[in-house]
Coordinates of N, CA and C and ligand atoms in Angstrom, one line a residue:
M1 N 8.8 -8.1 22.5 CA 7.9 -9.1 21.8 C 7.0 -8.3 20.8
R2 N 6.9 -8.9 19.6 CA 6.0 -8.3 18.6 C 4.7 -9.2 18.6
T3 N 3.6 -8.5 18.5 CA 2.3 -9.2 18.5 C 1.5 -8.9 17.2
I4 N 1.1 -10.0 16.5 CA 0.4 -9.8 15.2 C -1.0 -10.5 15.4
S5 N -2.0 -9.9 15.0 CA -3.3 -10.6 15.0 C -3.8 -10.8 13.6
L6 N -4.4 -12.0 13.4 CA -5.1 -12.3 12.1 C -6.5 -12.1 12.3
V7 N -7.1 -11.1 11.6 CA -8.5 -10.7 11.8 C -9.2 -10.5 10.5
T8 N -10.4 -10.9 10.5 CA -11.4 -10.5 9.4 C -12.7 -11.2 9.8
Q9 N -13.8 -10.5 9.5 CA -15.1 -11.0 9.9 C -15.5 -12.2 9.0
K10 N -14.7 -12.4 8.0 CA -15.1 -13.5 7.1 C -14.5 -14.8 7.5
G11 N -15.3 -15.8 7.7 CA -14.7 -17.2 7.9 C -14.1 -17.7 6.6
G12 N -13.1 -18.6 6.7 CA -12.6 -19.2 5.6 C -11.6 -18.4 4.8
A13 N -11.3 -17.2 5.2 CA -10.4 -16.4 4.5 C -8.9 -16.9 4.6
G14 N -8.6 -17.6 5.6 CA -7.3 -18.2 5.8 C -6.5 -17.7 7.0
K15 N -7.3 -17.2 8.0 CA -6.6 -16.8 9.2 C -5.8 -17.9 9.9
S16 N -6.4 -19.0 10.1 CA -5.7 -20.1 10.9 C -4.6 -20.7 10.0
T17 N -4.9 -20.9 8.7 CA -3.9 -21.4 7.8 C -2.6 -20.5 7.8
L18 N -2.8 -19.2 7.7 CA -1.7 -18.3 7.6 C -1.0 -18.2 9.0
A19 N -1.8 -18.2 10.1 CA -1.2 -18.1 11.4 C -0.3 -19.3 11.6
S20 N -0.7 -20.5 11.3 CA 0.1 -21.7 11.6 C 1.4 -21.7 10.7
S21 N 1.2 -21.5 9.4 CA 2.4 -21.6 8.5 C 3.4 -20.4 8.7
L22 N 2.8 -19.2 9.1 CA 3.7 -18.1 9.4 C 4.5 -18.3 10.7
A23 N 3.8 -19.0 11.7 CA 4.4 -19.2 12.9 C 5.7 -20.1 12.7
V24 N 5.5 -21.2 11.9 CA 6.6 -22.1 11.6 C 7.7 -21.4 10.8
A25 N 7.3 -20.6 9.8 CA 8.3 -19.9 9.0 C 9.1 -18.9 9.9
A26 N 8.4 -18.3 10.9 CA 9.1 -17.3 11.8 C 10.0 -18.1 12.7
L27 N 9.6 -19.3 13.2 CA 10.4 -20.1 14.0 C 11.7 -20.5 13.3
E28 N 11.5 -20.9 12.1 CA 12.7 -21.3 11.3 C 13.6 -20.1 11.0
A29 N 13.1 -18.9 11.1 CA 13.9 -17.7 10.9 C 14.5 -17.2 12.2
G30 N 14.3 -18.0 13.3 CA 15.0 -17.6 14.5 C 14.1 -17.0 15.6
E31 N 12.8 -16.8 15.4 CA 11.9 -16.2 16.4 C 11.6 -17.3 17.4
R32 N 11.3 -16.8 18.6 CA 10.6 -17.6 19.6 C 9.1 -17.3 19.5
V33 N 8.3 -18.2 19.0 CA 7.0 -18.0 18.6 C 6.0 -18.6 19.5
C34 N 4.9 -17.9 19.8 CA 3.7 -18.6 20.4 C 2.5 -18.2 19.7
L35 N 1.6 -19.2 19.5 CA 0.3 -18.9 18.8 C -0.8 -18.8 19.9
I36 N -1.6 -17.9 19.7 CA -2.8 -17.7 20.7 C -4.1 -17.9 19.9
D37 N -4.8 -18.9 20.4 CA -6.1 -19.3 19.8 C -7.2 -18.7 20.5
M38 N -7.9 -17.7 19.9 CA -9.1 -17.1 20.5 C -10.4 -17.5 19.8
D39 N -10.3 -18.5 19.0 CA -11.5 -19.0 18.3 C -12.1 -20.2 19.0
A40 N -13.4 -20.2 19.2 CA -14.1 -21.3 19.9 C -14.0 -22.6 19.0
Q41 N -13.7 -22.4 17.7 CA -13.6 -23.6 16.9 C -12.3 -24.4 17.2
A42 N -11.4 -23.7 17.9 CA -10.1 -24.3 18.4 C -9.3 -24.9 17.3
T43 N -9.3 -24.3 16.1 CA -8.5 -24.8 15.0 C -7.0 -25.0 15.3
L44 N -6.4 -23.9 15.8 CA -5.0 -23.9 16.1 C -4.7 -24.8 17.3
T45 N -5.6 -24.9 18.2 CA -5.4 -25.8 19.4 C -5.3 -27.2 18.9
L46 N -6.1 -27.6 18.0 CA -6.1 -28.9 17.4 C -4.8 -29.1 16.5
W47 N -4.5 -28.1 15.8 CA -3.2 -28.1 15.0 C -2.0 -28.4 15.9
G48 N -2.0 -27.7 17.0 CA -0.9 -27.9 18.0 C -0.9 -29.3 18.6
K49 N -2.1 -29.8 18.9 CA -2.1 -31.2 19.4 C -1.6 -32.2 18.4
T50 N -2.0 -32.0 17.1 CA -1.6 -32.9 16.1 C -0.1 -32.8 15.9
R51 N 0.4 -31.6 16.0 CA 1.9 -31.3 15.9 C 2.6 -32.1 16.9
G52 N 2.2 -32.1 18.2 CA 2.8 -32.9 19.2 C 4.1 -32.4 19.6
E53 N 4.5 -31.2 19.4 CA 5.8 -30.7 19.8 C 5.7 -29.4 20.5
A54 N 6.7 -29.1 21.4 CA 6.5 -27.8 22.2 C 7.2 -26.6 21.5
D55 N 7.7 -26.8 20.2 CA 8.4 -25.7 19.6 C 7.5 -24.5 19.2
V56 N 6.2 -24.8 18.9 CA 5.3 -23.7 18.6 C 4.1 -23.9 19.6
P57 N 4.2 -23.4 20.8 CA 3.1 -23.6 21.8 C 1.9 -22.9 21.3
V58 N 0.7 -23.5 21.6 CA -0.6 -22.9 21.3 C -1.3 -22.7 22.6
I59 N -1.7 -21.4 22.8 CA -2.4 -21.1 24.1 C -3.8 -20.6 23.7
A60 N -4.8 -21.2 24.3 CA -6.2 -20.7 24.1 C -6.4 -19.5 25.1
A61 N -7.0 -18.4 24.6 CA -7.2 -17.3 25.5 C -8.5 -16.6 25.1
S62 N -9.2 -16.2 26.2 CA -10.4 -15.4 26.0 C -10.1 -13.9 25.9
A63 N -11.0 -13.1 25.6 CA -10.8 -11.6 25.5 C -10.3 -11.1 26.8
G64 N -10.9 -11.5 27.9 CA -10.5 -11.0 29.2 C -9.1 -11.4 29.7
K65 N -8.6 -12.5 29.2 CA -7.3 -13.0 29.6 C -6.2 -12.6 28.7
L66 N -6.5 -12.1 27.5 CA -5.5 -11.9 26.5 C -4.3 -11.1 27.0
N67 N -4.5 -10.0 27.6 CA -3.4 -9.1 28.0 C -2.5 -9.8 29.0
A68 N -3.1 -10.6 29.9 CA -2.3 -11.3 30.9 C -1.5 -12.4 30.3
V69 N -2.1 -13.0 29.3 CA -1.3 -14.1 28.5 C -0.2 -13.5 27.8
L70 N -0.4 -12.4 27.1 CA 0.7 -11.7 26.4 C 1.8 -11.3 27.3
A71 N 1.5 -10.7 28.5 CA 2.5 -10.2 29.4 C 3.3 -11.4 29.9
A72 N 2.7 -12.6 30.1 CA 3.4 -13.7 30.6 C 4.3 -14.3 29.5
L73 N 3.9 -14.2 28.3 CA 4.8 -14.7 27.2 C 6.0 -13.8 27.0
E74 N 5.7 -12.5 27.1 CA 6.8 -11.6 27.0 C 7.9 -11.8 28.1
A75 N 7.4 -12.0 29.3 CA 8.3 -12.3 30.5 C 9.1 -13.6 30.2
K76 N 8.5 -14.5 29.5 CA 9.2 -15.8 29.2 C 10.2 -15.7 28.1
G77 N 10.3 -14.5 27.4 CA 11.2 -14.3 26.3 C 10.7 -14.7 24.9
V78 N 9.4 -14.8 24.8 CA 8.8 -15.0 23.5 C 9.0 -13.8 22.7
T79 N 9.4 -13.9 21.4 CA 9.7 -12.7 20.6 C 8.5 -12.4 19.6
L80 N 7.7 -13.4 19.4 CA 6.6 -13.2 18.4 C 5.3 -13.9 18.9
A81 N 4.3 -13.2 19.1 CA 3.0 -13.8 19.4 C 2.1 -13.6 18.2
I82 N 1.4 -14.7 17.7 CA 0.5 -14.6 16.6 C -0.9 -15.0 17.1
I83 N -1.8 -14.1 17.0 CA -3.2 -14.3 17.5 C -4.1 -14.7 16.4
D84 N -4.8 -15.8 16.5 CA -5.8 -16.2 15.6 C -7.2 -15.9 16.2
T85 N -8.1 -15.4 15.4 CA -9.4 -15.0 15.9 C -10.6 -15.6 15.2
P86 N -11.8 -15.5 15.8 CA -12.9 -16.1 15.2 C -13.3 -15.2 14.0
G87 N -14.1 -15.8 13.0 CA -14.4 -15.0 11.9 C -15.7 -14.2 12.1
A88 N -15.8 -13.4 13.1 CA -16.9 -12.6 13.4 C -16.6 -11.5 14.4
D89 N -17.3 -10.5 14.3 CA -17.2 -9.4 15.3 C -17.4 -9.9 16.7
G90 N -16.8 -9.3 17.7 CA -17.1 -9.7 19.1 C -15.9 -9.3 19.9
P91 N -16.0 -9.7 21.2 CA -15.0 -9.3 22.2 C -13.6 -9.9 21.8
A92 N -13.6 -11.1 21.3 CA -12.3 -11.7 21.0 C -11.6 -11.0 19.9
A93 N -12.3 -10.7 18.8 CA -11.7 -10.0 17.7 C -11.2 -8.6 18.2
S94 N -12.1 -7.9 19.0 CA -11.7 -6.6 19.4 C -10.5 -6.6 20.3
A95 N -10.4 -7.5 21.2 CA -9.3 -7.6 22.1 C -8.0 -7.9 21.3
A96 N -8.1 -8.8 20.3 CA -7.0 -9.1 19.5 C -6.5 -7.9 18.7
M97 N -7.4 -7.2 18.1 CA -7.1 -6.0 17.4 C -6.4 -5.0 18.2
A98 N -6.9 -4.8 19.4 CA -6.3 -3.8 20.3 C -4.9 -4.2 20.8
A99 N -4.7 -5.5 21.0 CA -3.4 -5.9 21.5 C -2.3 -6.0 20.5
A100 N -2.6 -6.0 19.2 CA -1.6 -6.2 18.1 C -0.9 -4.9 17.8
Q101 N 0.4 -5.0 17.5 CA 1.1 -3.9 16.9 C 0.7 -3.8 15.4
L102 N 0.4 -5.0 14.8 CA 0.0 -5.0 13.4 C -1.1 -6.1 13.2
N103 N -2.2 -5.7 12.6 CA -3.2 -6.6 12.2 C -3.1 -7.1 10.8
V104 N -3.2 -8.4 10.6 CA -3.1 -8.9 9.2 C -4.5 -9.3 8.8
I105 N -5.0 -8.8 7.7 CA -6.4 -9.1 7.3 C -6.3 -9.9 6.0
P106 N -6.5 -11.2 6.1 CA -6.5 -12.0 4.9 C -7.8 -11.9 4.2
A107 N -7.8 -11.9 2.8 CA -9.0 -11.9 2.0 C -8.7 -12.7 0.8
R108 N -9.7 -13.5 0.4 CA -9.7 -14.1 -0.9 C -10.1 -13.1 -2.0
P109 N -9.7 -13.3 -3.2 CA -10.0 -12.3 -4.3 C -11.5 -12.5 -4.7
T110 N -12.4 -12.3 -3.8 CA -13.8 -12.4 -4.1 C -14.5 -11.2 -3.5
A111 N -15.6 -10.9 -4.1 CA -16.4 -9.7 -3.7 C -16.7 -9.8 -2.2
F112 N -17.2 -11.0 -1.8 CA -17.7 -11.1 -0.4 C -16.5 -10.9 0.6
D113 N -15.3 -11.4 0.3 CA -14.2 -11.2 1.2 C -13.7 -9.8 1.2
L114 N -13.8 -9.2 0.0 CA -13.3 -7.8 -0.1 C -14.2 -6.9 0.7
W115 N -15.5 -7.1 0.6 CA -16.5 -6.3 1.4 C -16.3 -6.5 2.9
A116 N -16.0 -7.8 3.3 CA -15.8 -8.0 4.7 C -14.5 -7.3 5.2
S117 N -13.5 -7.3 4.3 CA -12.2 -6.6 4.6 C -12.5 -5.1 4.9
A118 N -13.3 -4.5 4.1 CA -13.6 -3.1 4.3 C -14.2 -2.9 5.7
N119 N -15.1 -3.8 6.1 CA -15.7 -3.7 7.5 C -14.6 -3.8 8.6
T120 N -13.8 -4.8 8.4 CA -12.7 -5.0 9.4 C -11.8 -3.8 9.4
R121 N -11.5 -3.3 8.3 CA -10.6 -2.1 8.2 C -11.2 -0.9 8.9
K122 N -12.6 -0.8 8.8 CA -13.3 0.3 9.4 C -13.2 0.2 10.9
A123 N -13.4 -1.1 11.4 CA -13.3 -1.3 12.9 C -11.9 -0.9 13.4
L124 N -10.8 -1.3 12.6 CA -9.5 -1.0 13.0 C -9.2 0.5 12.9
K125 N -9.7 1.1 11.9 CA -9.5 2.6 11.8 C -10.1 3.3 13.0
D126 N -11.3 2.9 13.4 CA -12.0 3.5 14.5 C -11.2 3.3 15.8
M127 N -10.4 2.2 16.0 CA -9.6 2.1 17.2 C -8.2 2.4 16.9
R128 N -7.9 3.0 15.8 CA -6.5 3.5 15.4 C -5.5 2.3 15.4
G129 N -6.0 1.2 15.0 CA -5.1 0.0 14.9 C -4.4 0.0 13.5
D130 N -3.2 -0.5 13.5 CA -2.4 -0.6 12.3 C -2.8 -1.9 11.6
Y131 N -2.8 -1.9 10.3 CA -3.2 -3.2 9.6 C -2.6 -3.3 8.2
V132 N -2.6 -4.5 7.7 CA -2.1 -4.7 6.3 C -2.9 -5.9 5.8
F133 N -3.2 -5.9 4.5 CA -4.0 -7.0 3.9 C -3.0 -8.0 3.3
V134 N -3.6 -9.3 3.2 CA -2.9 -10.3 2.5 C -4.0 -11.0 1.6
L135 N -3.6 -11.1 0.3 CA -4.6 -11.7 -0.6 C -4.2 -13.2 -0.7
N136 N -5.2 -14.0 -0.2 CA -5.0 -15.5 -0.1 C -5.9 -16.3 -1.0
Q137 N -5.4 -17.5 -1.3 CA -6.2 -18.4 -2.1 C -6.4 -17.8 -3.5
C138 N -5.4 -17.2 -4.0 CA -5.5 -16.7 -5.4 C -5.4 -17.8 -6.4
P139 N -6.1 -17.8 -7.5 CA -6.0 -18.8 -8.5 C -4.7 -18.8 -9.1
P140 N -4.2 -20.0 -9.6 CA -2.8 -20.1 -10.1 C -2.6 -19.1 -11.3
A141 N -3.6 -18.9 -12.1 CA -3.5 -18.0 -13.2 C -3.6 -16.5 -12.7
Q142 N -2.5 -16.0 -12.3 CA -2.5 -14.7 -11.5 C -3.0 -13.5 -12.3
Q143 N -3.0 -13.6 -13.6 CA -3.4 -12.4 -14.3 C -4.9 -12.3 -14.4
S144 N -5.7 -13.0 -13.7 CA -7.1 -13.0 -13.8 C -7.6 -11.6 -13.3
A145 N -8.7 -11.2 -14.0 CA -9.3 -9.8 -13.7 C -9.7 -9.8 -12.2
R146 N -10.2 -10.9 -11.7 CA -10.7 -11.0 -10.3 C -9.5 -10.7 -9.3
V147 N -8.3 -11.3 -9.6 CA -7.2 -11.0 -8.7 C -6.7 -9.6 -8.8
D148 N -6.7 -9.1 -10.1 CA -6.3 -7.7 -10.3 C -7.2 -6.7 -9.5
E149 N -8.5 -7.1 -9.5 CA -9.5 -6.2 -8.8 C -9.2 -6.3 -7.3
G150 N -8.9 -7.5 -6.8 CA -8.6 -7.7 -5.4 C -7.4 -6.9 -5.0
I151 N -6.3 -6.9 -5.8 CA -5.1 -6.2 -5.5 C -5.4 -4.7 -5.5
A152 N -6.1 -4.2 -6.4 CA -6.4 -2.8 -6.5 C -7.3 -2.4 -5.3
A153 N -8.3 -3.2 -4.9 CA -9.2 -2.8 -3.8 C -8.4 -2.8 -2.5
L154 N -7.5 -3.8 -2.3 CA -6.8 -3.8 -1.0 C -5.7 -2.8 -0.9
E155 N -5.1 -2.5 -2.1 CA -4.1 -1.4 -2.1 C -4.7 -0.1 -1.8
A156 N -5.9 0.1 -2.4 CA -6.6 1.4 -2.1 C -7.0 1.5 -0.7
M157 N -7.3 0.4 0.0 CA -7.7 0.4 1.4 C -6.5 0.6 2.3
G158 N -5.3 0.6 1.9 CA -4.2 0.9 2.8 C -3.1 -0.1 2.9
G159 N -2.9 -0.9 1.8 CA -1.6 -1.6 1.8 C -1.9 -3.1 1.7
L160 N -1.2 -3.7 0.8 CA -1.2 -5.1 0.5 C 0.2 -5.7 0.7
L161 N 0.2 -6.7 1.6 CA 1.5 -7.3 1.9 C 1.9 -8.2 0.7
S162 N 3.2 -8.3 0.3 CA 3.6 -9.2 -0.7 C 4.3 -10.4 -0.1
P163 N 4.3 -11.6 -0.7 CA 3.6 -11.8 -2.0 C 2.2 -12.2 -1.9
L164 N 1.5 -12.3 -3.0 CA 0.2 -12.9 -3.0 C 0.3 -14.4 -2.6
V165 N -0.7 -14.9 -1.9 CA -0.7 -16.3 -1.5 C -1.6 -17.1 -2.4
L166 N -1.1 -18.1 -3.1 CA -1.9 -18.8 -4.0 C -2.6 -20.0 -3.3
A167 N -3.7 -20.4 -3.9 CA -4.4 -21.7 -3.5 C -3.5 -22.8 -3.8
R168 N -3.0 -23.5 -2.8 CA -2.1 -24.6 -3.1 C -2.4 -25.8 -2.1
V169 N -2.4 -27.0 -2.6 CA -2.7 -28.1 -1.7 C -1.7 -28.2 -0.5
D170 N -0.5 -27.7 -0.7 CA 0.5 -27.8 0.4 C 0.0 -27.2 1.7
Y171 N -0.8 -26.2 1.6 CA -1.4 -25.6 2.8 C -2.3 -26.5 3.5
Q172 N -3.0 -27.3 2.8 CA -4.0 -28.2 3.4 C -3.3 -29.5 3.9
E173 N -2.3 -29.9 3.1 CA -1.6 -31.1 3.6 C -0.7 -30.8 4.8
A174 N -0.1 -29.7 4.9 CA 0.7 -29.3 6.0 C -0.2 -29.2 7.3
A175 N -1.4 -28.5 7.1 CA -2.2 -28.3 8.2 C -2.7 -29.6 8.9
R176 N -3.0 -30.5 8.1 CA -3.6 -31.7 8.7 C -2.6 -32.6 9.4
R177 N -1.3 -32.3 9.2 CA -0.2 -32.9 9.9 C 0.3 -32.1 11.1
G178 N -0.3 -30.9 11.3 CA 0.2 -30.1 12.4 C 1.6 -29.4 12.0
W179 N 1.8 -29.2 10.7 CA 3.0 -28.6 10.3 C 2.8 -27.3 9.6
G180 N 3.8 -26.6 9.3 CA 3.8 -25.4 8.4 C 4.2 -25.9 7.0
V181 N 3.9 -25.1 6.0 CA 4.2 -25.5 4.7 C 5.7 -25.6 4.4
T182 N 6.5 -24.8 5.2 CA 7.9 -24.9 5.1 C 8.5 -26.2 5.6
E183 N 7.7 -26.9 6.4 CA 8.1 -28.2 6.9 C 7.6 -29.3 6.0
Y184 N 6.4 -29.1 5.5 CA 5.8 -30.2 4.7 C 6.6 -30.3 3.3
N185 N 6.9 -29.2 2.7 CA 7.6 -29.3 1.5 C 8.5 -28.0 1.4
P186 N 9.7 -28.1 2.0 CA 10.6 -27.0 2.2 C 11.0 -26.3 0.8
G187 N 11.1 -27.2 -0.2 CA 11.5 -26.6 -1.5 C 10.4 -26.2 -2.4
G188 N 9.1 -26.2 -1.9 CA 8.0 -26.0 -2.7 C 7.6 -24.5 -2.8
A189 N 6.7 -24.2 -3.7 CA 6.3 -22.8 -3.9 C 5.6 -22.2 -2.7
A190 N 4.8 -23.0 -2.0 CA 4.1 -22.5 -0.9 C 5.1 -22.1 0.2
A191 N 6.1 -22.9 0.4 CA 7.2 -22.7 1.4 C 7.9 -21.3 1.1
D192 N 8.2 -21.1 -0.2 CA 8.8 -19.9 -0.6 C 7.9 -18.7 -0.3
E193 N 6.6 -18.9 -0.5 CA 5.6 -17.9 -0.3 C 5.6 -17.5 1.2
M194 N 5.6 -18.5 2.1 CA 5.5 -18.2 3.5 C 6.7 -17.6 4.0
R195 N 7.9 -18.0 3.5 CA 9.1 -17.4 4.0 C 9.2 -15.9 3.6
A196 N 8.7 -15.7 2.3 CA 8.7 -14.3 1.8 C 7.7 -13.4 2.6
L197 N 6.5 -14.1 2.9 CA 5.5 -13.3 3.7 C 6.0 -13.0 5.1
W198 N 6.7 -13.9 5.7 CA 7.2 -13.6 7.0 C 8.3 -12.5 6.9
A199 N 9.1 -12.5 5.8 CA 10.1 -11.4 5.7 C 9.4 -10.1 5.5
S200 N 8.3 -10.0 4.7 CA 7.6 -8.8 4.5 C 7.0 -8.3 5.8
L201 N 6.5 -9.2 6.6 CA 5.8 -8.8 7.9 C 6.9 -8.3 8.8
K202 N 8.0 -9.0 8.9 CA 9.1 -8.6 9.8 C 9.6 -7.2 9.5
K203 N 9.7 -6.9 8.2 CA 10.1 -5.6 7.8 C 9.1 -4.5 8.2
R204 N 7.8 -4.9 8.0 CA 6.7 -4.0 8.4 C 6.7 -3.8 9.9
L205 N 7.1 -4.8 10.6 CA 7.1 -4.7 12.1 C 8.2 -3.9 12.7
K206 N 9.3 -3.9 11.9 CA 10.6 -3.3 12.4 C 10.4 -1.9 12.8
A207 N 9.6 -1.2 12.1 CA 9.4 0.2 12.4 C 8.6 0.4 13.7
K208 N 8.0 -0.6 14.2 CA 7.1 -0.5 15.4 C 7.8 -0.7 16.7
A209 N 7.4 0.0 17.7 CA 8.0 -0.2 19.0 C 7.5 -1.6 19.5
P210 N 8.3 -2.3 20.3 CA 7.8 -3.5 20.9 C 6.6 -3.2 21.9
R211 N 5.9 -4.2 22.2 CA 4.7 -4.0 23.0 C 4.9 -3.3 24.3
A212 N 5.9 -3.6 25.0 CA 6.1 -3.0 26.4 C 6.3 -1.5 26.2
A213 N 7.1 -1.1 25.2 CA 7.3 0.3 24.9 C 6.0 1.0 24.5
N214 N 5.2 0.3 23.8 CA 3.9 0.9 23.4 C 3.1 1.2 24.6
K215 N 3.1 0.3 25.5 CA 2.3 0.4 26.7 C 2.7 1.6 27.6
A216 N 4.0 1.8 27.6 CA 4.6 2.8 28.5 C 4.2 4.2 27.8
A217 N 4.1 4.2 26.5 CA 3.9 5.5 25.8 C 2.6 6.1 26.1
Ligands
ADP1 N1 -3.6 -20.6 0.4 C1 -4.4 -21.7 0.5 N2 -4.4 -22.7 -0.4 C2 -5.3 -23.7 -0.2 N3 -6.2 -23.8 0.7 C3 -6.2 -22.8 1.7 C4 -5.4 -21.7 1.6 N4 -5.7 -20.9 2.6 C5 -6.7 -21.5 3.3 N5 -7.0 -22.7 2.7 C6 -8.1 -23.6 3.1 O1 -9.3 -22.8 3.2 C7 -10.1 -23.2 4.3 C8 -10.3 -22.0 5.3 O2 -9.0 -21.6 5.8 P1 -8.9 -21.2 7.3 O3 -7.4 -21.0 7.6 O4 -9.5 -22.3 8.2 O5 -9.7 -19.9 7.4 P2 -10.2 -19.0 8.6 O6 -9.4 -19.4 9.8 O7 -10.0 -17.6 8.2 O8 -11.7 -19.4 8.8 C9 -9.3 -24.3 5.0 O9 -9.9 -25.6 4.6 C10 -7.9 -24.2 4.5 O10 -7.2 -25.4 4.4
MG2 MG1 -9.8 -20.1 11.7

């Protein structure tokens, strides 16, 4: 089982949005996916209730229970666990970072998000966690200096996952139905983006040992 955590101290960066749409894209690509909701706001738990299907289970977990939850999922044959975290430092974010083979740090192309990313990256470096950035909610005119600056900052900090994720209403329309963007509008640009993002993540994860092997090492 591979475990990914979406982390950043900044609220609104897109952790829950990307977690839900990536989960669905991965499901469609053949993974057995489970979402783990560590945020007291319970965004993904509500998303799962709205969805009303068992194909992408959402489990709420506290920091103290996380490892037991992950072990149980692995025993059940889940191949991908995606952990959504609160937008603040604390035990939940720390536990999620420690449990993940790869941490995904979403950031909007704004100074405040980029500064928050640097803090999150420092926390991950201190615990020797692996991480990659995703630039989210980019304006449609991609050549803007603000986006270029974001790309340069995140690349300099240690890697930006492709593609860039643009601000698109599909993400909001899918979320309120309990869907991923690939279900809401399979032929749309947001769906293409999420399928490509999952493909990049999968490639990035391939080099990593599965969780059980990590533990034994
Ligand atoms: N790529 C995107 N395009 C449009 N809206 C987005 C996108 N990503 C996130 N949003 C919106 O931004 C807001 C914050 O996103 P959310 O996923 O809740 O962030 P977080 O979980 O990091 O706090 C939500 O209203 C969500 O619908
Ligand atoms: Mg959230």
